[in-house]
PDB file of C-alpha atoms in Angstrom:
ATOM      1  CA  MET A   1       0.000   0.000   0.000  1.00 58.00           C
ATOM      2  CA  MET A   2       1.297   3.459  -0.886  1.00 56.00           C
ATOM      3  CA  ASN A   3       0.418   6.620   0.958  1.00 57.00           C
ATOM      4  CA  THR A   4       0.009  10.230  -0.165  1.00 55.00           C
ATOM      5  CA  GLY A   5      -0.564  13.249   2.030  1.00 55.00           C
ATOM      6  CA  ASN A   6      -1.435  16.909   1.673  1.00 53.00           C
ATOM      7  CA  SER A   7       1.166  19.522   2.511  1.00 43.00           C
ATOM      8  CA  ALA A   8       0.283  22.722   4.320  1.00 46.00           C
ATOM      9  CA  GLY A   9      -1.655  25.116   2.126  1.00 47.00           C
ATOM     10  CA  SER A  10      -1.896  22.663  -0.755  1.00 47.00           C
ATOM     11  CA  THR A  11      -4.388  20.033  -1.829  1.00 48.00           C
ATOM     12  CA  ARG A  12      -1.981  18.188  -4.136  1.00 48.00           C
ATOM     13  CA  PRO A  13      -0.970  14.854  -2.594  1.00 43.00           C
ATOM     14  CA  VAL A  14       2.671  14.203  -1.806  1.00 40.00           C
ATOM     15  CA  TYR A  15       3.738  10.561  -1.745  1.00 39.00           C
ATOM     16  CA  SER A  16       5.439   8.990   1.246  1.00 37.00           C
ATOM     17  CA  GLU A  17       5.812   5.613   2.906  1.00 36.00           C
ATOM     18  CA  LEU A  18       2.946   4.271   5.010  1.00 39.00           C
ATOM     19  CA  GLY A  19       3.734   4.725   8.704  1.00 34.00           C
ATOM     20  CA  ASN A  20       2.949   2.514  11.670  1.00 33.00           C
ATOM     21  CA  PHE A  21      -0.449   2.277  13.305  1.00 32.00           C
ATOM     22  CA  ILE A  22      -1.540   1.344  16.805  1.00 29.00           C
ATOM     23  CA  SER A  23      -4.035  -1.384  17.581  1.00 28.00           C
ATOM     24  CA  THR A  24      -7.676  -1.075  18.526  1.00 31.00           C
ATOM     25  CA  ARG A  25      -9.640  -2.675  21.341  1.00 33.00           C
ATOM     26  CA  TYR A  26     -13.151  -1.442  20.700  1.00 34.00           C
ATOM     27  CA  GLN A  27     -15.575  -1.260  17.808  1.00 38.00           C
ATOM     28  CA  GLU A  28     -19.115   0.047  17.524  1.00 40.00           C
ATOM     29  CA  ASN A  29     -21.443  -0.521  14.570  1.00 42.00           C
ATOM     30  CA  TYR A  30     -24.279   1.896  13.959  1.00 40.00           C
ATOM     31  CA  ASP A  31     -27.413  -0.151  13.567  1.00 39.00           C
ATOM     32  CA  TYR A  32     -29.087   1.573  10.656  1.00 36.00           C
ATOM     33  CA  GLU A  33     -28.728   0.441   7.072  1.00 41.00           C
ATOM     34  CA  LEU A  34     -27.852   2.951   4.384  1.00 40.00           C
ATOM     35  CA  SER A  35     -30.262   2.908   1.486  1.00 39.00           C
ATOM     36  CA  GLN A  36     -28.829   1.799  -1.837  1.00 39.00           C
ATOM     37  CA  SER A  37     -30.596   4.799  -3.379  1.00 37.00           C
ATOM     38  CA  THR A  38     -28.140   7.107  -1.625  1.00 37.00           C
ATOM     39  CA  VAL A  39     -25.274   6.342  -3.993  1.00 36.00           C
ATOM     40  CA  ALA A  40     -23.104   9.258  -4.986  1.00 38.00           C
ATOM     41  CA  THR A  41     -23.394  10.078  -8.669  1.00 33.00           C
ATOM     42  CA  GLY A  42     -19.887  11.060  -9.671  1.00 34.00           C
ATOM     43  CA  SER A  43     -18.682  14.111  -7.796  1.00 34.00           C
ATOM     44  CA  CYS A  44     -21.437  15.497  -5.605  1.00 37.00           C
ATOM     45  CA  GLY A  45     -24.572  13.646  -6.637  1.00 33.00           C
ATOM     46  CA  VAL A  46     -28.073  14.253  -5.375  1.00 31.00           C
ATOM     47  CA  GLY A  47     -28.829  11.240  -3.203  1.00 34.00           C
ATOM     48  CA  SER A  48     -32.083  10.493  -1.434  1.00 34.00           C
ATOM     49  CA  ARG A  49     -32.461  11.183   2.299  1.00 35.00           C
ATOM     50  CA  LEU A  50     -29.793   9.567   4.453  1.00 43.00           C
ATOM     51  CA  PRO A  51     -30.582   8.779   8.083  1.00 45.00           C
ATOM     52  CA  ILE A  52     -29.708  11.714  10.317  1.00 42.00           C
ATOM     53  CA  LEU A  53     -26.312  11.183  11.912  1.00 52.00           C
ATOM     54  CA  GLN A  54     -27.330  12.976  15.083  1.00 50.00           C
ATOM     55  CA  ASN A  55     -26.729   9.825  17.153  1.00 55.00           C
ATOM     56  CA  MET A  56     -23.103   9.831  16.076  1.00 53.00           C
ATOM     57  CA  LEU A  57     -22.650  13.554  16.493  1.00 52.00           C
ATOM     58  CA  ASN A  58     -24.128  13.448  19.973  1.00 51.00           C
ATOM     59  CA  GLN A  59     -21.378  11.000  20.933  1.00 54.00           C
ATOM     60  CA  ILE A  60     -18.529  13.221  19.749  1.00 52.00           C
ATOM     61  CA  ASP A  61     -15.888  13.491  22.461  1.00 57.00           C
ATOM     62  CA  GLU A  62     -12.376  14.865  22.673  1.00 68.00           C
ATOM     63  CA  LYS A  63     -10.663  12.021  20.819  1.00 78.00           C
ATOM     64  CA  PRO A  64      -9.264  12.974  17.407  1.00 85.00           C
ATOM     65  CA  LYS A  65     -11.387  11.546  14.612  1.00 89.00           C
ATOM     66  CA  ILE A  66     -10.105  10.084  11.356  1.00 89.00           C
ATOM     67  CA  LEU A  67     -12.566   9.430   8.524  1.00 89.00           C
ATOM     68  CA  LEU A  68     -11.888   6.408   6.304  1.00 88.00           C
ATOM     69  CA  MET A  69     -13.393   7.028   2.856  1.00 86.00           C
ATOM     70  CA  GLY A  70     -13.248   5.704  -0.691  1.00 83.00           C
ATOM     71  CA  LEU A  71     -15.293   3.856  -3.288  1.00 83.00           C
ATOM     72  CA  ARG A  72     -16.899   0.481  -2.718  1.00 77.00           C
ATOM     73  CA  ARG A  73     -14.532  -2.502  -2.615  1.00 70.00           C
ATOM     74  CA  SER A  74     -11.460  -0.252  -2.488  1.00 71.00           C
ATOM     75  CA  GLY A  75     -10.242  -2.037   0.643  1.00 68.00           C
ATOM     76  CA  LYS A  76     -11.177   0.372   3.441  1.00 72.00           C
ATOM     77  CA  SER A  77     -12.491  -2.272   5.830  1.00 71.00           C
ATOM     78  CA  SER A  78      -9.727  -4.707   4.882  1.00 76.00           C
ATOM     79  CA  ILE A  79      -7.045  -2.186   5.810  1.00 73.00           C
ATOM     80  CA  GLN A  80      -8.777  -1.451   9.078  1.00 72.00           C
ATOM     81  CA  ARG A  81      -9.177  -5.129  10.000  1.00 70.00           C
ATOM     82  CA  VAL A  82      -5.541  -5.952   9.220  1.00 69.00           C
ATOM     83  CA  VAL A  83      -4.047  -2.898  10.941  1.00 70.00           C
ATOM     84  CA  PHE A  84      -6.331  -2.564  13.956  1.00 66.00           C
ATOM     85  CA  HIS A  85      -7.784  -6.047  14.435  1.00 64.00           C
ATOM     86  CA  LYS A  86      -4.738  -8.120  13.431  1.00 71.00           C
ATOM     87  CA  MET A  87      -6.691 -10.020  10.777  1.00 66.00           C
ATOM     88  CA  ALA A  88      -4.568 -11.987   8.318  1.00 70.00           C
ATOM     89  CA  PRO A  89      -4.580 -10.237   4.917  1.00 66.00           C
ATOM     90  CA  ASN A  90      -5.808 -13.359   3.119  1.00 66.00           C
ATOM     91  CA  GLU A  91      -8.853 -13.500   5.418  1.00 59.00           C
ATOM     92  CA  THR A  92     -10.031 -10.095   4.214  1.00 59.00           C
ATOM     93  CA  LEU A  93     -10.991 -11.680   0.879  1.00 61.00           C
ATOM     94  CA  PHE A  94     -14.148 -12.952   2.563  1.00 60.00           C
ATOM     95  CA  LEU A  95     -15.266  -9.645   4.074  1.00 62.00           C
ATOM     96  CA  GLU A  96     -18.640  -8.334   2.963  1.00 65.00           C
ATOM     97  CA  SER A  97     -19.106  -4.779   1.752  1.00 67.00           C
ATOM     98  CA  THR A  98     -19.679  -2.247   4.507  1.00 64.00           C
ATOM     99  CA  HIS A  99     -23.297  -1.051   4.702  1.00 64.00           C
ATOM    100  CA  LYS A 100     -23.057   0.779   8.017  1.00 76.00           C
ATOM    101  CA  ILE A 101     -20.825   3.479   9.375  1.00 77.00           C
ATOM    102  CA  GLU A 102     -18.430   1.824  11.815  1.00 78.00           C
ATOM    103  CA  LYS A 103     -16.757   3.749  14.610  1.00 82.00           C
ATOM    104  CA  ASN A 104     -13.599   2.307  16.150  1.00 79.00           C
ATOM    105  CA  ASP A 105     -11.888   3.591  19.282  1.00 79.00           C
ATOM    106  CA  VAL A 106      -8.144   3.121  18.888  1.00 75.00           C
ATOM    107  CA  SER A 107      -5.860   3.155  21.917  1.00 73.00           C
ATOM    108  CA  GLU A 108      -2.626   1.419  22.794  1.00 63.00           C
ATOM    109  CA  CYS A 109      -1.466   3.670  25.598  1.00 61.00           C
ATOM    110  CA  SER A 110      -2.956   6.371  27.781  1.00 61.00           C
ATOM    111  CA  PHE A 111      -1.676   9.307  25.724  1.00 67.00           C
ATOM    112  CA  ILE A 112      -2.461   8.070  22.181  1.00 71.00           C
ATOM    113  CA  LYS A 113      -6.174   7.712  21.525  1.00 79.00           C
ATOM    114  CA  PHE A 114      -8.276   8.429  18.464  1.00 80.00           C
ATOM    115  CA  GLN A 115     -11.293   7.195  16.525  1.00 86.00           C
ATOM    116  CA  ILE A 116     -11.601   5.731  13.042  1.00 84.00           C
ATOM    117  CA  TRP A 117     -14.956   6.208  11.297  1.00 86.00           C
ATOM    118  CA  ASP A 118     -15.289   3.756   8.399  1.00 84.00           C
ATOM    119  CA  PHE A 119     -17.747   5.028   5.769  1.00 82.00           C
ATOM    120  CA  PRO A 120     -19.466   2.772   3.204  1.00 80.00           C
ATOM    121  CA  GLY A 121     -18.401   3.565  -0.341  1.00 72.00           C
ATOM    122  CA  HIS A 122     -21.902   4.317  -1.597  1.00 71.00           C
ATOM    123  CA  ILE A 123     -22.616   7.195   0.809  1.00 72.00           C
ATOM    124  CA  ASP A 124     -23.429  10.514  -0.811  1.00 68.00           C
ATOM    125  CA  PHE A 125     -21.815  12.734   1.801  1.00 65.00           C
ATOM    126  CA  CYS A 126     -22.897  15.845  -0.131  1.00 64.00           C
ATOM    127  CA  ASP A 127     -26.520  15.134   0.780  1.00 68.00           C
ATOM    128  CA  GLU A 128     -27.912  17.712   3.206  1.00 68.00           C
ATOM    129  CA  THR A 129     -28.965  15.103   5.762  1.00 66.00           C
ATOM    130  CA  PHE A 130     -25.429  13.748   6.004  1.00 71.00           C
ATOM    131  CA  GLN A 131     -24.503  16.845   8.022  1.00 76.00           C
ATOM    132  CA  SER A 132     -21.165  17.253   6.259  1.00 80.00           C
ATOM    133  CA  GLU A 133     -20.286  20.441   8.101  1.00 84.00           C
ATOM    134  CA  ALA A 134     -20.607  18.862  11.543  1.00 84.00           C
ATOM    135  CA  ILE A 135     -18.781  15.687  10.482  1.00 85.00           C
ATOM    136  CA  PHE A 136     -15.827  17.458   8.861  1.00 88.00           C
ATOM    137  CA  LEU A 137     -15.539  20.071  11.619  1.00 88.00           C
ATOM    138  CA  ALA A 138     -15.340  17.302  14.227  1.00 87.00           C
ATOM    139  CA  SER A 139     -12.606  15.434  12.324  1.00 88.00           C
ATOM    140  CA  CYS A 140      -8.863  15.982  12.223  1.00 91.00           C
ATOM    141  CA  ALA A 141      -8.054  13.880   9.147  1.00 91.00           C
ATOM    142  CA  ILE A 142      -9.448  11.950   6.182  1.00 90.00           C
ATOM    143  CA  ILE A 143      -7.862   8.817   4.752  1.00 89.00           C
ATOM    144  CA  PHE A 144      -9.068   8.194   1.196  1.00 88.00           C
ATOM    145  CA  ILE A 145      -8.449   4.736  -0.289  1.00 86.00           C
ATOM    146  CA  ILE A 146      -7.892   4.161  -4.018  1.00 85.00           C
ATOM    147  CA  ASP A 147      -7.842   0.661  -5.525  1.00 82.00           C
ATOM    148  CA  ALA A 148      -4.789   0.486  -7.806  1.00 77.00           C
ATOM    149  CA  GLN A 149      -6.227  -2.509  -9.677  1.00 75.00           C
ATOM    150  CA  ASP A 150      -9.454  -0.736 -10.617  1.00 77.00           C
ATOM    151  CA  ASP A 151     -10.269   2.151 -12.933  1.00 77.00           C
ATOM    152  CA  TYR A 152      -9.361   4.991 -10.605  1.00 76.00           C
ATOM    153  CA  HIS A 153     -10.946   7.841 -12.601  1.00 83.00           C
ATOM    154  CA  GLU A 154     -14.197   7.534 -10.625  1.00 85.00           C
ATOM    155  CA  ALA A 155     -12.224   7.355  -7.385  1.00 85.00           C
ATOM    156  CA  LEU A 156     -10.365  10.551  -8.267  1.00 87.00           C
ATOM    157  CA  THR A 157     -13.635  12.310  -9.061  1.00 87.00           C
ATOM    158  CA  ARG A 158     -14.931  11.355  -5.625  1.00 87.00           C
ATOM    159  CA  LEU A 159     -11.594  12.306  -4.063  1.00 87.00           C
ATOM    160  CA  HIS A 160     -11.735  15.814  -5.518  1.00 88.00           C
ATOM    161  CA  ALA A 161     -15.336  16.265  -4.361  1.00 88.00           C
ATOM    162  CA  THR A 162     -14.370  15.081  -0.885  1.00 88.00           C
ATOM    163  CA  LEU A 163     -11.442  17.497  -0.779  1.00 87.00           C
ATOM    164  CA  GLU A 164     -13.607  20.441  -1.778  1.00 89.00           C
ATOM    165  CA  SER A 165     -16.339  19.610   0.708  1.00 88.00           C
ATOM    166  CA  ALA A 166     -13.964  18.928   3.605  1.00 90.00           C
ATOM    167  CA  PHE A 167     -11.871  22.074   3.127  1.00 91.00           C
ATOM    168  CA  ARG A 168     -15.003  24.182   2.722  1.00 90.00           C
ATOM    169  CA  PHE A 169     -15.894  23.415   6.338  1.00 91.00           C
ATOM    170  CA  ASN A 170     -12.495  22.689   7.902  1.00 92.00           C
ATOM    171  CA  MET A 171      -9.361  24.236   6.412  1.00 92.00           C
ATOM    172  CA  SER A 172      -7.126  22.562   8.998  1.00 92.00           C
ATOM    173  CA  ILE A 173      -8.211  18.990   8.232  1.00 92.00           C
ATOM    174  CA  LYS A 174      -5.391  16.676   7.134  1.00 92.00           C
ATOM    175  CA  PHE A 175      -5.769  14.535   4.032  1.00 88.00           C
ATOM    176  CA  GLU A 176      -4.036  11.250   3.186  1.00 88.00           C
ATOM    177  CA  VAL A 177      -4.509   9.127   0.066  1.00 86.00           C
ATOM    178  CA  PHE A 178      -3.637   5.432   0.226  1.00 83.00           C
ATOM    179  CA  ILE A 179      -3.122   3.561  -3.045  1.00 80.00           C
ATOM    180  CA  HIS A 180      -4.203   0.056  -2.124  1.00 73.00           C
ATOM    181  CA  LYS A 181      -3.661  -3.410  -3.671  1.00 71.00           C
ATOM    182  CA  VAL A 182      -0.219  -2.701  -5.129  1.00 71.00           C
ATOM    183  CA  ASP A 183       1.549  -5.678  -3.546  1.00 73.00           C
ATOM    184  CA  CYS A 184       1.334  -7.776  -6.733  1.00 74.00           C
ATOM    185  CA  LEU A 185       2.650  -4.980  -8.964  1.00 74.00           C
ATOM    186  CA  SER A 186       6.227  -4.364 -10.020  1.00 80.00           C
ATOM    187  CA  ASP A 187       8.106  -1.279  -8.858  1.00 83.00           C
ATOM    188  CA  ASP A 188       7.741   0.245 -12.324  1.00 84.00           C
ATOM    189  CA  GLN A 189       3.983  -0.345 -12.298  1.00 79.00           C
ATOM    190  CA  LYS A 190       3.728   1.229  -8.851  1.00 80.00           C
ATOM    191  CA  MET A 191       5.584   4.312 -10.060  1.00 84.00           C
ATOM    192  CA  ASP A 192       3.358   4.544 -13.151  1.00 81.00           C
ATOM    193  CA  ILE A 193       0.175   4.388 -11.060  1.00 78.00           C
ATOM    194  CA  GLN A 194       1.576   6.896  -8.589  1.00 82.00           C
ATOM    195  CA  ARG A 195       2.420   9.292 -11.421  1.00 82.00           C
ATOM    196  CA  ASP A 196      -0.964   8.817 -13.127  1.00 77.00           C
ATOM    197  CA  ILE A 197      -2.947   9.510  -9.970  1.00 76.00           C
ATOM    198  CA  THR A 198      -0.793  12.469  -8.934  1.00 77.00           C
ATOM    199  CA  HIS A 199      -1.200  14.227 -12.278  1.00 73.00           C
ATOM    200  CA  MET A 200      -4.863  13.465 -12.976  1.00 66.00           C
TER     201      MET A 200
END
């Protein structure tokens, strides 16, 4: 997996190596299903009414929040299960698509604690009922996952829309882009994909 990040005052990703993560000991699933009619149509599509996220917002505490976003089947949940739940990578092949927003409390020691919010790929976060302003204001970072083995033009369209929406409400939010599923590619192929995505 390759990692890109935004530098101060710029929205263009800068590539770097993926750093270490700390493990999680707690997970909470929100018990409402997201309607399939709420799919995002390209950049900022007009989805039908999403359930109000007031339950989640009411639970906002002082822990830093990281939003895990990307298209369907890009590997968001797989990354989370391997990094935070110590699942073997080959076991992630059998994971079902995420249909609920999952909130994970991550803590390994008393002074490092944060939350990961895993968003299903079909959410239209530009919908009014998603409460984008409250979500982005309460978050310190977004991790956006791109599947290197898929056509990433749609992913980049969603990425740009996410960037615009997030920075509209929170100019200090950090942004990281992970290029996933590159382990079976050669170094030259990895560089080609990295260059393509950076300059699109």
